[in-house]
Short mmCIF file of N, CA and C in Angstrom, two decimals:
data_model
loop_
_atom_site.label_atom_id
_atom_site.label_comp_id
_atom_site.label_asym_id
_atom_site.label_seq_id
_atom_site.Cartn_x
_atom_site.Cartn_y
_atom_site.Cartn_z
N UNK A 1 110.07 103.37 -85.35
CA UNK A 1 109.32 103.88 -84.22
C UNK A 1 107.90 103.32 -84.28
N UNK A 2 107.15 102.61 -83.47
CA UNK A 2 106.00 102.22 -82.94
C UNK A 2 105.08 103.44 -83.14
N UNK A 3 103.89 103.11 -83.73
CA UNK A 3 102.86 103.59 -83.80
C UNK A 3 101.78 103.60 -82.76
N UNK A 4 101.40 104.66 -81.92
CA UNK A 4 100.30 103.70 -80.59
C UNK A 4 99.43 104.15 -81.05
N UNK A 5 98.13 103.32 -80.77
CA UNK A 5 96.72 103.81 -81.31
C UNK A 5 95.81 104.29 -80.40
N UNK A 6 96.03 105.31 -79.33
CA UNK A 6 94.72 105.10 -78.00
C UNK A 6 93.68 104.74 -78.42
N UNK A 7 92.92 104.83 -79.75
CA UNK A 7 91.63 104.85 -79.68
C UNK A 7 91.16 102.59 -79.87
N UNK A 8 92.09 102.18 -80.24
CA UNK A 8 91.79 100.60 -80.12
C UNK A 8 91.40 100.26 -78.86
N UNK A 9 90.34 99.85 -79.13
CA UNK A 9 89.50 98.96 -77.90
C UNK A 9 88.87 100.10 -76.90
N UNK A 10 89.06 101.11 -77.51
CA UNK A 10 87.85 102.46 -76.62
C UNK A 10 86.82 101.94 -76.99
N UNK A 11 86.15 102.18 -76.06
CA UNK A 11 84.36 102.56 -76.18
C UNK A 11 83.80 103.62 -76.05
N UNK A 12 83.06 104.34 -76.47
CA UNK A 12 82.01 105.60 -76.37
C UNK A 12 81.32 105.20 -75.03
N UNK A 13 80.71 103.92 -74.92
CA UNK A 13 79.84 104.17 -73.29
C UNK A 13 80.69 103.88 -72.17
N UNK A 14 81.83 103.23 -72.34
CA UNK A 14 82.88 102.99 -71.27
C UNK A 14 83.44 104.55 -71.09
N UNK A 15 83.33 105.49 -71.35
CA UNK A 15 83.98 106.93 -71.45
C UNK A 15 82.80 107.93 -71.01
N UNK A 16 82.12 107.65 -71.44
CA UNK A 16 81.01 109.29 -71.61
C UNK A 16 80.13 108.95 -70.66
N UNK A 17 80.05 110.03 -70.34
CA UNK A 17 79.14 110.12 -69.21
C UNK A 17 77.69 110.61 -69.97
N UNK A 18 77.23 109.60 -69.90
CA UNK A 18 75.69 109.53 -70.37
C UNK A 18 74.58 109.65 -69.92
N UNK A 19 74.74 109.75 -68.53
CA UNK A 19 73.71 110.43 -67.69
C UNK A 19 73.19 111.67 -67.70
N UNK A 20 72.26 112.45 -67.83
CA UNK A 20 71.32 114.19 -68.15
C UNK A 20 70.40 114.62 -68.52
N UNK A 21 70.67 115.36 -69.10
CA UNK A 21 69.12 115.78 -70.24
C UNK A 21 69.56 116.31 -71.62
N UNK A 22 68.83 115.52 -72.45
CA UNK A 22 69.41 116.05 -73.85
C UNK A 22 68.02 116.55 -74.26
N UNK A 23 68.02 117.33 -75.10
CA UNK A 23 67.04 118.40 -76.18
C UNK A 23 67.43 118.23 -77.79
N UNK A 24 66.77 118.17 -78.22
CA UNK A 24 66.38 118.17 -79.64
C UNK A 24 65.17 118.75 -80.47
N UNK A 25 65.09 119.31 -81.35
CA UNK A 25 63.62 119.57 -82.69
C UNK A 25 63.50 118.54 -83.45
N UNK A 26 62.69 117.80 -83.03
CA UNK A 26 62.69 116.13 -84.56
C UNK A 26 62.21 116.92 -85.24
N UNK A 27 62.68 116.15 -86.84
CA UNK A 27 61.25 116.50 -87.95
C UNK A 27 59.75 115.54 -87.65
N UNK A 28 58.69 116.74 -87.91
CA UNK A 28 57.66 116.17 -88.22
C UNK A 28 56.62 116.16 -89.49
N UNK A 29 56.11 115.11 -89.70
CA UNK A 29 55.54 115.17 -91.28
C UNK A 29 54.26 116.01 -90.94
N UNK A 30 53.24 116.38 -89.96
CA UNK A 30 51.95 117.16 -90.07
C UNK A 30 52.20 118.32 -88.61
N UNK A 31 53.58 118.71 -88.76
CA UNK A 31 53.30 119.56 -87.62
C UNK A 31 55.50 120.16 -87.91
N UNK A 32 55.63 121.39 -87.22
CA UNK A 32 56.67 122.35 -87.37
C UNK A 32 57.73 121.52 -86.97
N UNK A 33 57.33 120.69 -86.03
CA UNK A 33 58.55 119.74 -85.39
C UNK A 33 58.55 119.34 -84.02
N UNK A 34 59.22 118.23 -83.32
CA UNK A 34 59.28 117.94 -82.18
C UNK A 34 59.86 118.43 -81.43
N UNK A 35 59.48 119.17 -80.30
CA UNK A 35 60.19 119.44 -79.25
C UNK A 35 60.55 118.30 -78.05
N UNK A 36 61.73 118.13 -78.31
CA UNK A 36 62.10 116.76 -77.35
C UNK A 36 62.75 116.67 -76.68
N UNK A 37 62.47 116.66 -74.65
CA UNK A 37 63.39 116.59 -73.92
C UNK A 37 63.47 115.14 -73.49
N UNK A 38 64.86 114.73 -73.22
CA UNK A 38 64.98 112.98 -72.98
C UNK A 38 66.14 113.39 -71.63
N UNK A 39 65.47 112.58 -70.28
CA UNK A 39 66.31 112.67 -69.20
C UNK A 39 66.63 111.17 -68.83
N UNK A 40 67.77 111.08 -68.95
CA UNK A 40 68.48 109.43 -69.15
C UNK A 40 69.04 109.55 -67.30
N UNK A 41 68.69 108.55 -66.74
CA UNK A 41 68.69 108.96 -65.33
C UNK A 41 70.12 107.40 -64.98
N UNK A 42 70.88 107.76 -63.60
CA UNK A 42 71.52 106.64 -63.81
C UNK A 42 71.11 105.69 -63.31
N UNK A 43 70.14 105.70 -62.62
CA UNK A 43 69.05 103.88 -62.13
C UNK A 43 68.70 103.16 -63.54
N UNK A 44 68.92 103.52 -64.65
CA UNK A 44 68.29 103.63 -65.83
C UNK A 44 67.10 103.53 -66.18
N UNK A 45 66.81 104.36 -65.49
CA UNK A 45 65.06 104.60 -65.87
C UNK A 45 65.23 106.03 -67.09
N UNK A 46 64.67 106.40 -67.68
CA UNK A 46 64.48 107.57 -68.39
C UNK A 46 62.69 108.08 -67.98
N UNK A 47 62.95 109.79 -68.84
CA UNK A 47 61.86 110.29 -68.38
C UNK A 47 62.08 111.18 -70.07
N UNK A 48 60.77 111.26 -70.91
CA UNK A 48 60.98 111.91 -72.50
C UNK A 48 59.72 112.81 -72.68
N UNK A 49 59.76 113.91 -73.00
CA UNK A 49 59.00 114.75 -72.87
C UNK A 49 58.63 115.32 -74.47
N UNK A 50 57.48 115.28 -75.25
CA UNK A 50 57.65 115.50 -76.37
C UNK A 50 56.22 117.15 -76.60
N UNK A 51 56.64 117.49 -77.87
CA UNK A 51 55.24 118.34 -77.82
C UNK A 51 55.57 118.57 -79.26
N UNK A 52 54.52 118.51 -79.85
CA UNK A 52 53.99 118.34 -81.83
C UNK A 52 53.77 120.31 -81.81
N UNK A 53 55.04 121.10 -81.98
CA UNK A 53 55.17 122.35 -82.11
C UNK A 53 54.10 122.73 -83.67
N UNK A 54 53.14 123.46 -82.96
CA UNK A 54 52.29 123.77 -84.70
C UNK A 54 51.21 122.69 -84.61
N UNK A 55 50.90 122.11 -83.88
CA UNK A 55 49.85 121.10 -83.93
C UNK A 55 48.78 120.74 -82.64
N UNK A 56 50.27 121.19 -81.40
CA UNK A 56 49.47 120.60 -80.23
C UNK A 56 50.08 121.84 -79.15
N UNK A 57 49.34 121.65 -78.04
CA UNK A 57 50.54 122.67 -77.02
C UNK A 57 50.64 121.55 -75.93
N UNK A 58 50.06 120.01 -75.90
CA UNK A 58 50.00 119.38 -74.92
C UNK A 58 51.14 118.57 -75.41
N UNK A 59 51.96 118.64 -73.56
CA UNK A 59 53.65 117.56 -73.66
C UNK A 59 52.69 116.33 -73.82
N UNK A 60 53.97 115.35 -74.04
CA UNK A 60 53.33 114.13 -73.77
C UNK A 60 54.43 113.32 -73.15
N UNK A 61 54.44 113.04 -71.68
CA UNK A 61 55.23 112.13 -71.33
C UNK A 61 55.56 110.82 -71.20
N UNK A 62 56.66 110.21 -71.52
CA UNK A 62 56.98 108.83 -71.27
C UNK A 62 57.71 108.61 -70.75
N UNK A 63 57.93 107.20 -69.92
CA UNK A 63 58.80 106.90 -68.47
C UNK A 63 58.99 105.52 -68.95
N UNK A 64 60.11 105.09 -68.58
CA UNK A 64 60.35 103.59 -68.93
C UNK A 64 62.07 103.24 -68.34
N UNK A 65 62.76 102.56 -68.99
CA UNK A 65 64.00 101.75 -68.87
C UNK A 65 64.88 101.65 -69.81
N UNK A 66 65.69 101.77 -69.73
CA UNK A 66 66.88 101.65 -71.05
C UNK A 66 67.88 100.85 -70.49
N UNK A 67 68.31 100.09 -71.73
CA UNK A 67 69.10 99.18 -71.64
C UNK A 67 70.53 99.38 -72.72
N UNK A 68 71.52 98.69 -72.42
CA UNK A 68 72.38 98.70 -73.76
C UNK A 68 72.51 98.12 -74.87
N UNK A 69 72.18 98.81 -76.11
CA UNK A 69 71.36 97.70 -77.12
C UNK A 69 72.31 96.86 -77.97
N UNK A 70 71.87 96.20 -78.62
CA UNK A 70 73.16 94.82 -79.11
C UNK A 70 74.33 95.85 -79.96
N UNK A 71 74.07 96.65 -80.89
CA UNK A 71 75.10 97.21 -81.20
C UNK A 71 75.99 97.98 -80.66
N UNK A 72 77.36 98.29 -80.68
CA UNK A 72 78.04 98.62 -79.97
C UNK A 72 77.42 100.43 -79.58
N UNK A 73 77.55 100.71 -78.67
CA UNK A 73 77.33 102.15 -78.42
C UNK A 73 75.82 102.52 -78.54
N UNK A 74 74.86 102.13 -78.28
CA UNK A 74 73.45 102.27 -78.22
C UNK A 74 72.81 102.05 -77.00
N UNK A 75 71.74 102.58 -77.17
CA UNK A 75 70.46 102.57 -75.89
C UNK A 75 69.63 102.23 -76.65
N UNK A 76 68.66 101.38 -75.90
CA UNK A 76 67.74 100.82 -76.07
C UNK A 76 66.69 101.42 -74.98
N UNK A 77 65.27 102.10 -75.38
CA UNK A 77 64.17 102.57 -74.56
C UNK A 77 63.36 102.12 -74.69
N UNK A 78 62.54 101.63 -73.80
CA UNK A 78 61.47 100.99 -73.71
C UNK A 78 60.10 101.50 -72.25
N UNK A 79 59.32 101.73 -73.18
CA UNK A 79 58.54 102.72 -72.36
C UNK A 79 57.88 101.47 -71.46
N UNK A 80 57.11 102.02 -71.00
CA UNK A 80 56.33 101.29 -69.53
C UNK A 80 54.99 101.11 -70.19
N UNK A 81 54.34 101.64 -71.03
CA UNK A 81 52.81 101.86 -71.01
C UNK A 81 52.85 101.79 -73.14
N UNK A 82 53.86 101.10 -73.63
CA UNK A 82 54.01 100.79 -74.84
C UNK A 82 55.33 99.66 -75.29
N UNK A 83 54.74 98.44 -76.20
CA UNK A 83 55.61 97.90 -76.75
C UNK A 83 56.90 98.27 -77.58
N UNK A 84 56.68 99.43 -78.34
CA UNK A 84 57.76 99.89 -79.21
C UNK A 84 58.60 100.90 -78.49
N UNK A 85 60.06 99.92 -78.48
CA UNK A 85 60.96 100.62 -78.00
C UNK A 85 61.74 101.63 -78.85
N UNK A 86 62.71 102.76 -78.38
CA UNK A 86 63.18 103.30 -79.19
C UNK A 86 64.68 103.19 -79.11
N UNK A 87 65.90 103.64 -80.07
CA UNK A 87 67.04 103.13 -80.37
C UNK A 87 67.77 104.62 -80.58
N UNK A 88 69.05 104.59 -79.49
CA UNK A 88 69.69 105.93 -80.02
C UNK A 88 71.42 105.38 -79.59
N UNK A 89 71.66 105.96 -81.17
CA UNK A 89 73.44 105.90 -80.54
C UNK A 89 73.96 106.92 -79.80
N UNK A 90 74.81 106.36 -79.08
CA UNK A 90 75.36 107.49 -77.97
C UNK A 90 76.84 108.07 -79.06
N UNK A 91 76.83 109.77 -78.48
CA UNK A 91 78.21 109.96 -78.73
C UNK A 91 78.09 110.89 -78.19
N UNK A 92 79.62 111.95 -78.26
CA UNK A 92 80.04 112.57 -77.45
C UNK A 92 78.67 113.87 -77.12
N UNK A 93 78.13 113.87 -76.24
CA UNK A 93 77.81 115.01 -75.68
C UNK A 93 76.32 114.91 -76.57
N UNK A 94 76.11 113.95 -77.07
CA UNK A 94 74.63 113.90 -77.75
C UNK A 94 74.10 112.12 -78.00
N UNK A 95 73.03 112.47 -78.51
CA UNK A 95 72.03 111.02 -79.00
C UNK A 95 71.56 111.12 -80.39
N UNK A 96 72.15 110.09 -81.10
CA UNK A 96 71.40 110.63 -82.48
C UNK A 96 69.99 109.09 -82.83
N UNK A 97 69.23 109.63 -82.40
CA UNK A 97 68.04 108.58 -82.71
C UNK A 97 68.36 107.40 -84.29
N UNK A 98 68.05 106.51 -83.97
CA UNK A 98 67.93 105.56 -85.16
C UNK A 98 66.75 105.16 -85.16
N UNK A 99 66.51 104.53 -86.36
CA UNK A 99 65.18 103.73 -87.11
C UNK A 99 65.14 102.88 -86.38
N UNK A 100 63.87 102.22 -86.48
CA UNK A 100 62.78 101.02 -85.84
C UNK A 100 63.98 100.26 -85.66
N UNK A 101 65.08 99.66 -86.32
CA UNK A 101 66.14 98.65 -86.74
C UNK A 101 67.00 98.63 -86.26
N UNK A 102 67.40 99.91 -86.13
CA UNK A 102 68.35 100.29 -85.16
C UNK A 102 69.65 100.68 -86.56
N UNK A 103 69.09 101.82 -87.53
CA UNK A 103 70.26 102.17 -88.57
C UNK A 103 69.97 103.32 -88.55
N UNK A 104 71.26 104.05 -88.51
CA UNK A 104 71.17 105.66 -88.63
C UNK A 104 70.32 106.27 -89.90
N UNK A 105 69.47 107.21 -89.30
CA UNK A 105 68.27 107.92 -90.33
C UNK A 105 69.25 108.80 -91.46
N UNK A 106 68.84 108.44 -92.92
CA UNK A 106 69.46 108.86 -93.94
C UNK A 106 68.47 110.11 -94.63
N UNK A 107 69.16 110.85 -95.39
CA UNK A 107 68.45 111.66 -96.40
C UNK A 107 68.69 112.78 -95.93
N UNK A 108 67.79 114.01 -96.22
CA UNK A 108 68.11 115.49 -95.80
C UNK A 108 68.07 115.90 -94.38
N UNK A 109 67.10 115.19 -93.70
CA UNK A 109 66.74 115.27 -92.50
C UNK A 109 67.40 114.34 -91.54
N UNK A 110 68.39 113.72 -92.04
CA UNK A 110 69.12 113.04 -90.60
C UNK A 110 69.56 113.84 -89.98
N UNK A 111 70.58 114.75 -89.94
CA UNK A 111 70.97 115.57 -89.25
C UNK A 111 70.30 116.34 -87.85
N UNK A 112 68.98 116.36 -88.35
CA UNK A 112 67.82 117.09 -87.38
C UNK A 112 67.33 115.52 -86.72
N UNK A 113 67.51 114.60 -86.12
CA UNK A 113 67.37 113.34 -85.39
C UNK A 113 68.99 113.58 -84.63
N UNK A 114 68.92 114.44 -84.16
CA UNK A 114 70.03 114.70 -82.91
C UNK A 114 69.34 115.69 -81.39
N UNK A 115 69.66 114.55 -80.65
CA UNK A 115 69.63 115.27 -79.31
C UNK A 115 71.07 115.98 -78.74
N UNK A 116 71.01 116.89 -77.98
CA UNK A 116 72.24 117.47 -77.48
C UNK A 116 72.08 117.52 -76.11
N UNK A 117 73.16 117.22 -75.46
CA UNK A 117 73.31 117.44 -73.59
C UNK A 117 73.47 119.08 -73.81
N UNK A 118 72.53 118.89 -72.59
CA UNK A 118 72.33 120.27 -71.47
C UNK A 118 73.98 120.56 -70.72
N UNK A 119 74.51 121.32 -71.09
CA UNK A 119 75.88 121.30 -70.14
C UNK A 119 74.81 122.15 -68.74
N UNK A 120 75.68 121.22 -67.57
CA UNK A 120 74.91 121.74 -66.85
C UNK A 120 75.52 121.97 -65.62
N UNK A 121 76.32 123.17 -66.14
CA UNK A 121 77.62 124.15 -64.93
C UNK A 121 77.24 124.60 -63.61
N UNK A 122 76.05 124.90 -63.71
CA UNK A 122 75.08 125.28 -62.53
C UNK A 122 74.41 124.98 -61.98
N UNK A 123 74.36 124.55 -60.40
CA UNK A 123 73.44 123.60 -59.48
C UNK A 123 72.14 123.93 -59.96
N UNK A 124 71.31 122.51 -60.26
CA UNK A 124 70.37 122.97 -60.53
C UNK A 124 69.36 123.45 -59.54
N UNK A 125 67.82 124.16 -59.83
CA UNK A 125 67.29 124.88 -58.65
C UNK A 125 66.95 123.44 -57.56
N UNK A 126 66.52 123.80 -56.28
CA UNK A 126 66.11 122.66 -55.46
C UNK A 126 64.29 122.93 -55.47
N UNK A 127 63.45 121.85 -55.90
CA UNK A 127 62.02 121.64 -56.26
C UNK A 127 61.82 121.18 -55.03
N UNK A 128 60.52 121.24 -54.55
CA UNK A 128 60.07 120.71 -53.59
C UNK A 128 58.91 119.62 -53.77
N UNK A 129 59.49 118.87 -55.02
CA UNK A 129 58.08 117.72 -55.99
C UNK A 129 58.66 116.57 -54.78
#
């Protein structure tokens, strides 16, 4: 009897719907942690909202473009108003940020370099921006 494999020749971005808003707490070295909202839009523009919890109360926003980065299953961000882009692998229903290099963050604290999608069951409100 034949063995079938569905998962040969899947892709994670050919499947997932990667378009939303994901949330995350980064670690931070002089402050409680990052509060981080990232809205991955499908024009591919993004919109990232950060705030240094314990340090600052001011967001700080960034707007830019993402692309699909050379390794399989990644985004590539690149802000508008800065050279250094940033690198996140996609998977199911989240983003887990990588290093400058683009290699998954090791040690105690990788785990906390995860964003999570907003399930988002409910129309959202209508703004009048």
């Amino acid at each position: 009897m034949a063995e079938t494999k569905d998962d040969v020749g899947h892709h994670a971005q050919d499947s997932l719907d990667w378009p939303g808003i994901y949330y995350g707490f980064l670690p931070c070295d002089d402050c409680q942690g990052i509060k981080t909202a990232l809205a991955l839009n499908k024009n591919n523009s993004y919109l990232l909202i950060t705030q240094y919890v314990g340090k600052s109360e001011k967001e700080i926003t960034e707007k830019g473009k993402f692309t699909a980065g050379n390794k399989s299953n990644t985004l590539v961000l690149t802000p508008r108003n800065s050279p250094t882009p940033r690198q996140y692998l996609v998977d199911e229903n989240r983003l887990i940020q990588l290093d400058d290099n683009g290699n998954r963050i090791s040690g105690k604290l990788a785990e906390r370099y995860i964003l999570r999608k907003k399930n988002l069951k409910e129309p959202a409100p209508h703004s009048s921006h």
